[in-house]
PDB file of C-alpha atoms in Angstrom:
ATOM      1  CA  MET P   1      10.325 -54.700   0.923  1.00 94.00           C
ATOM      2  CA  TYR P   2      12.780 -57.178   2.459  1.00 98.00           C
ATOM      3  CA  ASP P   3      15.069 -56.906   5.429  1.00 98.00           C
ATOM      4  CA  ILE P   4      17.909 -58.669   3.606  1.00 98.00           C
ATOM      5  CA  VAL P   5      18.388 -59.317  -0.099  1.00 98.00           C
ATOM      6  CA  ILE P   6      21.056 -61.965  -0.741  1.00 98.00           C
ATOM      7  CA  LEU P   7      22.655 -62.185  -4.163  1.00 98.00           C
ATOM      8  CA  GLY P   8      23.828 -65.701  -5.001  1.00 97.00           C
ATOM      9  CA  SER P   9      22.682 -69.227  -4.114  1.00 97.00           C
ATOM     10  CA  GLY P  10      26.048 -70.858  -3.504  1.00 97.00           C
ATOM     11  CA  PRO P  11      27.136 -72.064  -0.056  1.00 97.00           C
ATOM     12  CA  ALA P  12      27.856 -68.500   1.102  1.00 98.00           C
ATOM     13  CA  GLY P  13      24.492 -67.079   0.073  1.00 98.00           C
ATOM     14  CA  LEU P  14      22.495 -70.019   1.397  1.00 98.00           C
ATOM     15  CA  THR P  15      24.335 -69.940   4.738  1.00 98.00           C
ATOM     16  CA  ALA P  16      23.664 -66.213   5.060  1.00 98.00           C
ATOM     17  CA  ALA P  17      20.000 -66.896   4.240  1.00 98.00           C
ATOM     18  CA  LEU P  18      19.773 -69.530   6.971  1.00 98.00           C
ATOM     19  CA  TYR P  19      21.131 -67.158   9.614  1.00 98.00           C
ATOM     20  CA  ALA P  20      19.021 -64.224   8.435  1.00 98.00           C
ATOM     21  CA  ALA P  21      15.792 -66.213   8.296  1.00 98.00           C
ATOM     22  CA  ARG P  22      16.376 -67.799  11.709  1.00 98.00           C
ATOM     23  CA  ALA P  23      16.757 -64.265  13.113  1.00 98.00           C
ATOM     24  CA  ASN P  24      13.245 -63.541  11.827  1.00 98.00           C
ATOM     25  CA  LYS P  25      14.471 -61.200   9.106  1.00 98.00           C
ATOM     26  CA  LYS P  26      12.424 -61.142   5.909  1.00 98.00           C
ATOM     27  CA  THR P  27      14.966 -62.653   3.526  1.00 98.00           C
ATOM     28  CA  ILE P  28      15.101 -63.310  -0.204  1.00 98.00           C
ATOM     29  CA  VAL P  29      17.868 -65.021  -2.163  1.00 98.00           C
ATOM     30  CA  LEU P  30      18.268 -64.025  -5.800  1.00 98.00           C
ATOM     31  CA  GLY P  31      20.066 -67.162  -6.827  1.00 96.00           C
ATOM     32  CA  GLY P  32      21.018 -66.577 -10.451  1.00 94.00           C
ATOM     33  CA  ASP P  33      20.362 -69.407 -12.883  1.00 90.00           C
ATOM     34  CA  ARG P  34      22.011 -72.251 -10.975  1.00 91.00           C
ATOM     35  CA  LEU P  35      21.444 -73.425  -7.432  1.00 96.00           C
ATOM     36  CA  GLY P  36      24.729 -73.960  -5.624  1.00 94.00           C
ATOM     37  CA  GLY P  37      26.996 -71.992  -7.942  1.00 91.00           C
ATOM     38  CA  GLN P  38      30.303 -73.730  -8.641  1.00 87.00           C
ATOM     39  CA  MET P  39      29.633 -76.186  -5.815  1.00 92.00           C
ATOM     40  CA  ALA P  40      26.824 -77.730  -7.869  1.00 90.00           C
ATOM     41  CA  GLY P  41      29.368 -78.954 -10.425  1.00 82.00           C
ATOM     42  CA  ILE P  42      31.299 -81.106  -7.927  1.00 84.00           C
ATOM     43  CA  ALA P  43      30.367 -84.741  -8.465  1.00 80.00           C
ATOM     44  CA  ASP P  44      32.027 -86.099  -5.310  1.00 84.00           C
ATOM     45  CA  LEU P  45      32.549 -83.530  -2.563  1.00 86.00           C
ATOM     46  CA  GLU P  46      35.350 -84.765  -0.293  1.00 85.00           C
ATOM     47  CA  ASN P  47      36.717 -81.725   1.530  1.00 87.00           C
ATOM     48  CA  TYR P  48      33.649 -80.277   3.218  1.00 92.00           C
ATOM     49  CA  PRO P  49      33.442 -81.680   6.778  1.00 94.00           C
ATOM     50  CA  GLY P  50      30.374 -83.721   7.611  1.00 94.00           C
ATOM     51  CA  TRP P  51      29.167 -84.279   4.068  1.00 94.00           C
ATOM     52  CA  GLN P  52      29.397 -87.191   1.633  1.00 91.00           C
ATOM     53  CA  GLY P  53      27.833 -86.812  -1.782  1.00 91.00           C
ATOM     54  CA  SER P  54      27.655 -84.333  -4.617  1.00 91.00           C
ATOM     55  CA  GLY P  55      27.815 -80.562  -4.388  1.00 92.00           C
ATOM     56  CA  ALA P  56      24.401 -80.329  -6.050  1.00 94.00           C
ATOM     57  CA  LYS P  57      22.793 -82.403  -3.284  1.00 96.00           C
ATOM     58  CA  LEU P  58      24.455 -80.277  -0.607  1.00 97.00           C
ATOM     59  CA  ALA P  59      23.126 -77.126  -2.299  1.00 97.00           C
ATOM     60  CA  GLU P  60      19.594 -78.546  -2.330  1.00 97.00           C
ATOM     61  CA  PHE P  61      19.915 -79.475   1.360  1.00 97.00           C
ATOM     62  CA  MET P  62      21.108 -75.944   2.221  1.00 98.00           C
ATOM     63  CA  LYS P  63      18.278 -74.356   0.220  1.00 98.00           C
ATOM     64  CA  ASN P  64      15.621 -76.490   1.915  1.00 98.00           C
ATOM     65  CA  GLN P  65      17.079 -75.688   5.321  1.00 98.00           C
ATOM     66  CA  ALA P  66      16.966 -71.924   4.698  1.00 98.00           C
ATOM     67  CA  GLU P  67      13.417 -72.165   3.324  1.00 98.00           C
ATOM     68  CA  THR P  68      12.315 -74.071   6.440  1.00 98.00           C
ATOM     69  CA  PHE P  69      12.976 -70.904   8.448  1.00 98.00           C
ATOM     70  CA  GLY P  70      11.158 -68.638   5.990  1.00 98.00           C
ATOM     71  CA  ALA P  71      13.745 -67.569   3.414  1.00 98.00           C
ATOM     72  CA  THR P  72      12.561 -67.192  -0.200  1.00 98.00           C
ATOM     73  CA  VAL P  73      14.805 -68.379  -3.027  1.00 98.00           C
ATOM     74  CA  LYS P  74      14.214 -67.127  -6.583  1.00 98.00           C
ATOM     75  CA  PHE P  75      16.349 -68.044  -9.564  1.00 97.00           C
ATOM     76  CA  VAL P  76      16.932 -64.647 -11.108  1.00 97.00           C
ATOM     77  CA  GLY P  77      20.149 -62.639 -11.325  1.00 96.00           C
ATOM     78  CA  ALA P  78      21.050 -59.091 -10.344  1.00 97.00           C
ATOM     79  CA  LYS P  79      21.517 -56.501 -13.085  1.00 97.00           C
ATOM     80  CA  SER P  80      22.317 -53.579 -10.772  1.00 97.00           C
ATOM     81  CA  VAL P  81      22.339 -52.543  -7.116  1.00 97.00           C
ATOM     82  CA  GLU P  82      21.666 -48.942  -6.160  1.00 95.00           C
ATOM     83  CA  SER P  83      21.417 -47.114  -2.858  1.00 93.00           C
ATOM     84  CA  ALA P  84      18.044 -45.571  -2.094  1.00 91.00           C
ATOM     85  CA  PRO P  85      16.739 -43.187   0.570  1.00 89.00           C
ATOM     86  CA  GLU P  86      15.945 -44.369   4.088  1.00 87.00           C
ATOM     87  CA  ASN P  87      18.817 -46.871   4.284  1.00 89.00           C
ATOM     88  CA  GLN P  88      17.541 -49.019   1.439  1.00 96.00           C
ATOM     89  CA  PHE P  89      18.995 -50.770  -1.583  1.00 97.00           C
ATOM     90  CA  VAL P  90      17.222 -51.402  -4.877  1.00 98.00           C
ATOM     91  CA  VAL P  91      18.256 -54.525  -6.777  1.00 98.00           C
ATOM     92  CA  ARG P  92      17.150 -54.600 -10.410  1.00 97.00           C
ATOM     93  CA  ALA P  93      16.914 -58.222 -11.500  1.00 97.00           C
ATOM     94  CA  THR P  94      16.881 -60.186 -14.730  1.00 97.00           C
ATOM     95  CA  ASP P  95      13.146 -60.864 -14.371  1.00 96.00           C
ATOM     96  CA  GLY P  96      12.477 -57.143 -14.841  1.00 97.00           C
ATOM     97  CA  LYS P  97      11.480 -56.634 -11.212  1.00 97.00           C
ATOM     98  CA  GLU P  98      12.990 -54.526  -8.464  1.00 97.00           C
ATOM     99  CA  TYR P  99      13.756 -56.005  -5.048  1.00 98.00           C
ATOM    100  CA  VAL P 100      14.148 -53.528  -2.213  1.00 98.00           C
ATOM    101  CA  GLY P 101      16.050 -54.405   0.934  1.00 98.00           C
ATOM    102  CA  ARG P 102      17.408 -52.631   3.976  1.00 97.00           C
ATOM    103  CA  ALA P 103      20.600 -54.690   3.656  1.00 98.00           C
ATOM    104  CA  VAL P 104      22.283 -56.537   0.783  1.00 98.00           C
ATOM    105  CA  ILE P 105      24.685 -59.473   0.968  1.00 98.00           C
ATOM    106  CA  VAL P 106      26.801 -59.958  -2.156  1.00 98.00           C
ATOM    107  CA  ALA P 107      27.567 -63.667  -2.557  1.00 97.00           C
ATOM    108  CA  THR P 108      27.603 -64.074  -6.335  1.00 97.00           C
ATOM    109  CA  GLY P 109      30.835 -66.048  -6.397  1.00 94.00           C
ATOM    110  CA  ALA P 110      33.223 -66.346  -9.288  1.00 91.00           C
ATOM    111  CA  SER P 111      33.227 -67.737 -12.812  1.00 88.00           C
ATOM    112  CA  PRO P 112      35.971 -69.600 -14.687  1.00 87.00           C
ATOM    113  CA  ARG P 113      38.495 -67.321 -16.325  1.00 89.00           C
ATOM    114  CA  LYS P 114      38.142 -67.557 -20.079  1.00 92.00           C
ATOM    115  CA  LEU P 115      41.001 -68.737 -22.281  1.00 95.00           C
ATOM    116  CA  GLU P 116      42.111 -65.909 -24.561  1.00 93.00           C
ATOM    117  CA  ILE P 117      43.899 -67.639 -27.428  1.00 96.00           C
ATOM    118  CA  GLU P 118      43.053 -68.107 -31.090  1.00 95.00           C
ATOM    119  CA  GLY P 119      40.079 -70.411 -31.526  1.00 95.00           C
ATOM    120  CA  ALA P 120      39.084 -70.662 -27.854  1.00 95.00           C
ATOM    121  CA  ARG P 121      36.021 -68.436 -28.040  1.00 93.00           C
ATOM    122  CA  GLU P 122      34.941 -69.691 -31.447  1.00 95.00           C
ATOM    123  CA  LEU P 123      35.044 -73.327 -30.309  1.00 94.00           C
ATOM    124  CA  MET P 124      33.427 -72.842 -26.912  1.00 92.00           C
ATOM    125  CA  GLY P 125      30.724 -75.508 -26.652  1.00 89.00           C
ATOM    126  CA  ARG P 126      32.159 -77.242 -29.720  1.00 91.00           C
ATOM    127  CA  GLY P 127      35.225 -78.823 -28.153  1.00 95.00           C
ATOM    128  CA  VAL P 128      36.233 -76.200 -25.604  1.00 95.00           C
ATOM    129  CA  SER P 129      34.570 -76.457 -22.174  1.00 94.00           C
ATOM    130  CA  TYR P 130      34.853 -74.852 -18.757  1.00 92.00           C
ATOM    131  CA  CYS P 131      32.905 -77.549 -16.886  1.00 89.00           C
ATOM    132  CA  ALA P 132      34.172 -81.130 -16.749  1.00 91.00           C
ATOM    133  CA  THR P 133      31.192 -82.449 -14.822  1.00 84.00           C
ATOM    134  CA  CYS P 134      28.792 -80.799 -17.275  1.00 82.00           C
ATOM    135  CA  ASP P 135      30.416 -81.967 -20.508  1.00 89.00           C
ATOM    136  CA  GLY P 136      32.685 -84.869 -19.605  1.00 92.00           C
ATOM    137  CA  PHE P 137      30.105 -87.490 -20.623  1.00 92.00           C
ATOM    138  CA  PHE P 138      30.383 -86.384 -24.265  1.00 93.00           C
ATOM    139  CA  TYR P 139      34.061 -87.392 -24.316  1.00 96.00           C
ATOM    140  CA  SER P 140      33.730 -90.982 -23.119  1.00 96.00           C
ATOM    141  CA  GLY P 141      36.480 -93.082 -24.616  1.00 97.00           C
ATOM    142  CA  ARG P 142      38.142 -90.093 -26.253  1.00 97.00           C
ATOM    143  CA  THR P 143      41.235 -87.932 -25.732  1.00 98.00           C
ATOM    144  CA  VAL P 144      41.037 -84.607 -23.900  1.00 98.00           C
ATOM    145  CA  ILE P 145      43.291 -81.877 -22.580  1.00 98.00           C
ATOM    146  CA  VAL P 146      42.888 -80.187 -19.204  1.00 98.00           C
ATOM    147  CA  LEU P 147      44.575 -76.795 -19.066  1.00 98.00           C
ATOM    148  CA  GLY P 148      45.697 -75.657 -15.607  1.00 97.00           C
ATOM    149  CA  GLY P 149      47.586 -76.823 -12.530  1.00 96.00           C
ATOM    150  CA  GLY P 150      45.551 -76.018  -9.432  1.00 93.00           C
ATOM    151  CA  ASN P 151      43.061 -78.094  -7.453  1.00 91.00           C
ATOM    152  CA  SER P 152      40.283 -77.452  -9.961  1.00 90.00           C
ATOM    153  CA  ALA P 153      42.364 -78.653 -12.899  1.00 95.00           C
ATOM    154  CA  LEU P 154      43.487 -81.832 -11.146  1.00 96.00           C
ATOM    155  CA  ASN P 155      39.981 -82.596  -9.937  1.00 93.00           C
ATOM    156  CA  ASP P 156      38.721 -82.143 -13.496  1.00 95.00           C
ATOM    157  CA  ALA P 157      41.461 -84.439 -14.815  1.00 97.00           C
ATOM    158  CA  LEU P 158      40.602 -87.155 -12.301  1.00 97.00           C
ATOM    159  CA  TYR P 159      36.903 -86.909 -13.102  1.00 95.00           C
ATOM    160  CA  LEU P 160      37.572 -87.078 -16.844  1.00 97.00           C
ATOM    161  CA  ALA P 161      39.999 -89.985 -16.426  1.00 97.00           C
ATOM    162  CA  ASP P 162      37.018 -92.144 -15.442  1.00 97.00           C
ATOM    163  CA  LEU P 163      35.381 -91.324 -18.767  1.00 97.00           C
ATOM    164  CA  ALA P 164      38.001 -90.507 -21.367  1.00 97.00           C
ATOM    165  CA  LYS P 165      40.561 -92.790 -22.935  1.00 97.00           C
ATOM    166  CA  THR P 166      43.411 -90.340 -22.310  1.00 98.00           C
ATOM    167  CA  VAL P 167      43.684 -87.104 -20.345  1.00 98.00           C
ATOM    168  CA  LYS P 168      46.600 -84.738 -20.969  1.00 98.00           C
ATOM    169  CA  ILE P 169      47.167 -82.031 -18.348  1.00 98.00           C
ATOM    170  CA  VAL P 170      48.929 -79.013 -19.836  1.00 97.00           C
ATOM    171  CA  TYR P 171      50.507 -76.698 -17.281  1.00 97.00           C
ATOM    172  CA  ARG P 172      52.846 -73.754 -17.773  1.00 95.00           C
ATOM    173  CA  LYS P 173      54.961 -74.499 -14.675  1.00 96.00           C
ATOM    174  CA  SER P 174      57.298 -77.377 -13.817  1.00 95.00           C
ATOM    175  CA  ASP P 175      55.087 -78.979 -11.144  1.00 96.00           C
ATOM    176  CA  PHE P 176      51.642 -78.711  -9.569  1.00 96.00           C
ATOM    177  CA  PHE P 177      52.866 -76.444  -6.772  1.00 92.00           C
ATOM    178  CA  ARG P 178      49.413 -75.025  -5.940  1.00 89.00           C
ATOM    179  CA  ALA P 179      47.493 -78.303  -5.853  1.00 93.00           C
ATOM    180  CA  GLU P 180      46.901 -80.421  -2.756  1.00 93.00           C
ATOM    181  CA  ALA P 181      49.254 -83.367  -2.233  1.00 95.00           C
ATOM    182  CA  VAL P 182      46.427 -85.913  -2.272  1.00 96.00           C
ATOM    183  CA  LEU P 183      45.343 -84.733  -5.725  1.00 95.00           C
ATOM    184  CA  ARG P 184      48.905 -84.817  -7.051  1.00 97.00           C
ATOM    185  CA  GLU P 185      49.261 -88.382  -5.804  1.00 97.00           C
ATOM    186  CA  ARG P 186      46.002 -89.482  -7.396  1.00 97.00           C
ATOM    187  CA  VAL P 187      46.951 -87.931 -10.729  1.00 97.00           C
ATOM    188  CA  ALA P 188      50.355 -89.643 -10.652  1.00 97.00           C
ATOM    189  CA  ALA P 189      48.680 -92.992  -9.994  1.00 97.00           C
ATOM    190  CA  ARG P 190      46.344 -92.811 -12.987  1.00 97.00           C
ATOM    191  CA  GLU P 191      47.754 -94.579 -16.040  1.00 97.00           C
ATOM    192  CA  ASN P 192      45.603 -92.664 -18.505  1.00 98.00           C
ATOM    193  CA  ILE P 193      46.660 -89.204 -17.285  1.00 98.00           C
ATOM    194  CA  GLU P 194      49.705 -87.618 -18.918  1.00 97.00           C
ATOM    195  CA  CYS P 195      51.232 -84.394 -17.567  1.00 97.00           C
ATOM    196  CA  LEU P 196      52.826 -81.903 -19.965  1.00 97.00           C
ATOM    197  CA  PHE P 197      54.749 -79.388 -17.877  1.00 97.00           C
ATOM    198  CA  ASN P 198      56.461 -76.124 -18.855  1.00 96.00           C
ATOM    199  CA  THR P 199      54.119 -75.523 -21.746  1.00 95.00           C
ATOM    200  CA  ASP P 200      50.920 -73.691 -22.607  1.00 96.00           C
ATOM    201  CA  LEU P 201      48.399 -73.535 -25.408  1.00 97.00           C
ATOM    202  CA  LYS P 202      48.711 -71.083 -28.291  1.00 96.00           C
ATOM    203  CA  LYS P 203      45.965 -72.044 -30.717  1.00 97.00           C
ATOM    204  CA  ILE P 204      42.960 -74.352 -31.068  1.00 97.00           C
ATOM    205  CA  GLU P 205      41.420 -75.200 -34.437  1.00 97.00           C
ATOM    206  CA  PRO P 206      39.191 -77.871 -35.945  1.00 96.00           C
ATOM    207  CA  LYS P 207      41.028 -80.757 -37.580  1.00 94.00           C
ATOM    208  CA  PRO P 208      40.341 -80.587 -41.339  1.00 93.00           C
ATOM    209  CA  ASP P 209      38.147 -83.396 -42.672  1.00 88.00           C
ATOM    210  CA  SER P 210      37.608 -84.869 -39.205  1.00 87.00           C
ATOM    211  CA  GLN P 211      34.335 -86.772 -38.954  1.00 85.00           C
ATOM    212  CA  ASP P 212      34.453 -86.867 -35.152  1.00 87.00           C
ATOM    213  CA  GLY P 213      35.014 -83.201 -34.331  1.00 90.00           C
ATOM    214  CA  GLU P 214      38.694 -83.589 -33.505  1.00 95.00           C
ATOM    215  CA  LEU P 215      40.790 -80.537 -32.699  1.00 97.00           C
ATOM    216  CA  ILE P 216      44.363 -79.538 -33.454  1.00 97.00           C
ATOM    217  CA  VAL P 217      45.909 -77.898 -30.391  1.00 97.00           C
ATOM    218  CA  THR P 218      49.150 -75.971 -30.893  1.00 97.00           C
ATOM    219  CA  THR P 219      51.343 -75.446 -27.838  1.00 96.00           C
ATOM    220  CA  THR P 220      53.663 -72.529 -27.158  1.00 94.00           C
ATOM    221  CA  ASP P 221      56.632 -74.657 -28.257  1.00 92.00           C
ATOM    222  CA  ASP P 222      54.840 -75.204 -31.601  1.00 93.00           C
ATOM    223  CA  LYS P 223      53.966 -78.836 -31.046  1.00 95.00           C
ATOM    224  CA  GLN P 224      50.600 -80.007 -32.337  1.00 96.00           C
ATOM    225  CA  ILE P 225      48.335 -82.378 -30.402  1.00 96.00           C
ATOM    226  CA  ILE P 226      45.219 -84.032 -31.814  1.00 97.00           C
ATOM    227  CA  VAL P 227      42.465 -84.204 -29.194  1.00 97.00           C
ATOM    228  CA  ASP P 228      38.696 -84.375 -29.008  1.00 97.00           C
ATOM    229  CA  GLY P 229      38.174 -81.756 -26.334  1.00 97.00           C
ATOM    230  CA  VAL P 230      39.861 -79.064 -24.236  1.00 98.00           C
ATOM    231  CA  PHE P 231      38.774 -78.394 -20.648  1.00 97.00           C
ATOM    232  CA  VAL P 232      39.951 -75.068 -19.247  1.00 97.00           C
ATOM    233  CA  ALA P 233      40.682 -74.636 -15.506  1.00 94.00           C
ATOM    234  CA  ILE P 234      42.931 -71.572 -15.238  1.00 94.00           C
ATOM    235  CA  GLY P 235      41.378 -69.715 -12.339  1.00 87.00           C
ATOM    236  CA  HIS P 236      38.348 -67.568 -11.664  1.00 85.00           C
ATOM    237  CA  GLU P 237      37.098 -63.982 -11.770  1.00 89.00           C
ATOM    238  CA  ALA P 238      34.538 -62.585  -9.348  1.00 93.00           C
ATOM    239  CA  ASN P 239      30.992 -62.003 -10.586  1.00 94.00           C
ATOM    240  CA  THR P 240      30.690 -58.315  -9.687  1.00 94.00           C
ATOM    241  CA  ASP P 241      30.082 -56.614 -13.039  1.00 93.00           C
ATOM    242  CA  TYR P 242      26.574 -55.620 -11.993  1.00 95.00           C
ATOM    243  CA  LEU P 243      27.889 -53.420  -9.167  1.00 95.00           C
ATOM    244  CA  SER P 244      28.580 -49.711  -9.682  1.00 91.00           C
ATOM    245  CA  GLU P 245      32.099 -48.565 -10.480  1.00 89.00           C
ATOM    246  CA  ASP P 246      32.472 -46.702  -7.189  1.00 89.00           C
ATOM    247  CA  ILE P 247      32.588 -49.986  -5.263  1.00 92.00           C
ATOM    248  CA  LYS P 248      36.237 -50.912  -4.872  1.00 90.00           C
ATOM    249  CA  ARG P 249      37.446 -54.238  -6.288  1.00 91.00           C
ATOM    250  CA  ASP P 250      40.761 -56.055  -6.405  1.00 87.00           C
ATOM    251  CA  ALA P 251      42.457 -57.413  -9.539  1.00 80.00           C
ATOM    252  CA  MET P 252      40.098 -60.408  -9.593  1.00 83.00           C
ATOM    253  CA  GLY P 253      37.016 -58.230  -9.173  1.00 89.00           C
ATOM    254  CA  ARG P 254      36.548 -59.275  -5.547  1.00 92.00           C
ATOM    255  CA  LEU P 255      35.272 -56.992  -2.783  1.00 94.00           C
ATOM    256  CA  ALA P 256      36.918 -55.824   0.431  1.00 90.00           C
ATOM    257  CA  PRO P 257      34.345 -55.767   3.267  1.00 90.00           C
ATOM    258  CA  ASP P 258      35.686 -52.551   4.816  1.00 89.00           C
ATOM    259  CA  ALA P 259      35.312 -50.680   1.508  1.00 90.00           C
ATOM    260  CA  LEU P 260      31.580 -51.351   1.115  1.00 94.00           C
ATOM    261  CA  PRO P 261      28.794 -48.856   1.867  1.00 94.00           C
ATOM    262  CA  ALA P 262      26.825 -49.237   5.094  1.00 96.00           C
ATOM    263  CA  GLY P 263      24.293 -52.024   4.782  1.00 97.00           C
ATOM    264  CA  MET P 264      26.180 -53.969   2.104  1.00 97.00           C
ATOM    265  CA  PHE P 265      28.065 -57.125   3.070  1.00 98.00           C
ATOM    266  CA  VAL P 266      30.088 -59.717   1.167  1.00 97.00           C
ATOM    267  CA  ALA P 267      30.544 -63.482   1.450  1.00 97.00           C
ATOM    268  CA  GLY P 268      32.083 -66.404  -0.420  1.00 96.00           C
ATOM    269  CA  ASP P 269      34.409 -66.381  -3.418  1.00 93.00           C
ATOM    270  CA  VAL P 270      33.617 -62.736  -4.150  1.00 94.00           C
ATOM    271  CA  HIS P 271      35.166 -61.811  -0.770  1.00 94.00           C
ATOM    272  CA  SER P 272      38.758 -60.570  -1.098  1.00 89.00           C
ATOM    273  CA  ASP P 273      41.683 -62.257   0.648  1.00 78.00           C
ATOM    274  CA  ILE P 274      40.115 -65.622   1.470  1.00 84.00           C
ATOM    275  CA  LYS P 275      40.757 -69.112   0.168  1.00 84.00           C
ATOM    276  CA  MET P 276      38.161 -70.091  -2.417  1.00 84.00           C
ATOM    277  CA  GLN P 277      36.722 -73.139  -0.656  1.00 90.00           C
ATOM    278  CA  ILE P 278      33.225 -74.236   0.350  1.00 94.00           C
ATOM    279  CA  ALA P 279      34.227 -74.169   4.027  1.00 95.00           C
ATOM    280  CA  THR P 280      35.392 -70.558   3.812  1.00 95.00           C
ATOM    281  CA  ALA P 281      32.291 -69.624   1.798  1.00 96.00           C
ATOM    282  CA  VAL P 282      30.105 -71.015   4.574  1.00 97.00           C
ATOM    283  CA  GLY P 283      32.159 -69.177   7.200  1.00 97.00           C
ATOM    284  CA  THR P 284      31.920 -65.813   5.467  1.00 97.00           C
ATOM    285  CA  GLY P 285      28.238 -66.449   4.747  1.00 98.00           C
ATOM    286  CA  CYS P 286      27.682 -66.938   8.467  1.00 98.00           C
ATOM    287  CA  ALA P 287      29.642 -63.772   9.289  1.00 97.00           C
ATOM    288  CA  ALA P 288      27.858 -61.679   6.644  1.00 98.00           C
ATOM    289  CA  GLY P 289      24.472 -62.894   7.830  1.00 98.00           C
ATOM    290  CA  MET P 290      25.233 -62.079  11.446  1.00 98.00           C
ATOM    291  CA  ASP P 291      26.711 -58.677  10.523  1.00 98.00           C
ATOM    292  CA  ALA P 292      23.618 -57.830   8.481  1.00 98.00           C
ATOM    293  CA  ILE P 293      21.353 -58.850  11.374  1.00 98.00           C
ATOM    294  CA  ALA P 294      23.325 -56.666  13.809  1.00 98.00           C
ATOM    295  CA  TYR P 295      23.234 -53.757  11.347  1.00 97.00           C
ATOM    296  CA  LEU P 296      19.432 -53.979  10.989  1.00 97.00           C
ATOM    297  CA  ASN P 297      18.912 -54.281  14.742  1.00 96.00           C
ATOM    298  CA  LYS P 298      20.810 -51.012  15.234  1.00 94.00           C
ATOM    299  CA  LEU P 299      18.524 -49.258  12.752  1.00 90.00           C
ATOM    300  CA  GLN P 300      15.413 -50.162  14.744  1.00 77.00           C
TER     301      GLN P 300
END
């Protein structure tokens, strides 16, 4: 039995764990299969105040800090969350065990939205990737496409530009309206980044007889581009499939705090109506932790 079960080991979950553990609440973090969530994939974290270094190192620092105050972190995922008698929740996890808590904080973040065009699923891991920092090394000196036009896409393009020979950003709008100005300026300054506006991808297929795994990418205006890899950065969907259908979600699968049952709280990218940033994840993690502490103190 735990006071607080936290789902997710990104910045939101680890912040909530720090606050819960420091309040002397018996706390466990079920961290999924990757410490830090999406933050762990950021090679050079520039926009989190007070930190210089990678997202993975920040995640490790946050984990160690929470553990110092008594929090337990286990790398298993949640399969379901059910209410139980006496103000309890039962979390069934991927390790086959059940974790019972008097409060639950949902901080499982979001995952990249998958590209739904011909060839995208079939070639995933064989030329199509959703993680530039994970797979960029394999495309050193080669030609790649980045699909998308937000901060994530431009960050991916800049990271890949240090490795690849040529990076082509394909975006369906006429400009990078959603991306930060500093990222737009950096992209414009890179000689090996080419921007293809007002277009999208329609089909991805292996190039016949290619010895190097090249791909033929067909755009919506029926142009064909020969590349070695396609990196997809077209947004995210909240990781909430394990929750019951009676818990209200928005179009992205995110949760509204005021629609949750008593004793359940939400933090980070899975929280509705917040900007998906590390700083906001930490802020909502703090709030969820404090709200859970206050909730448990009232039950005593």
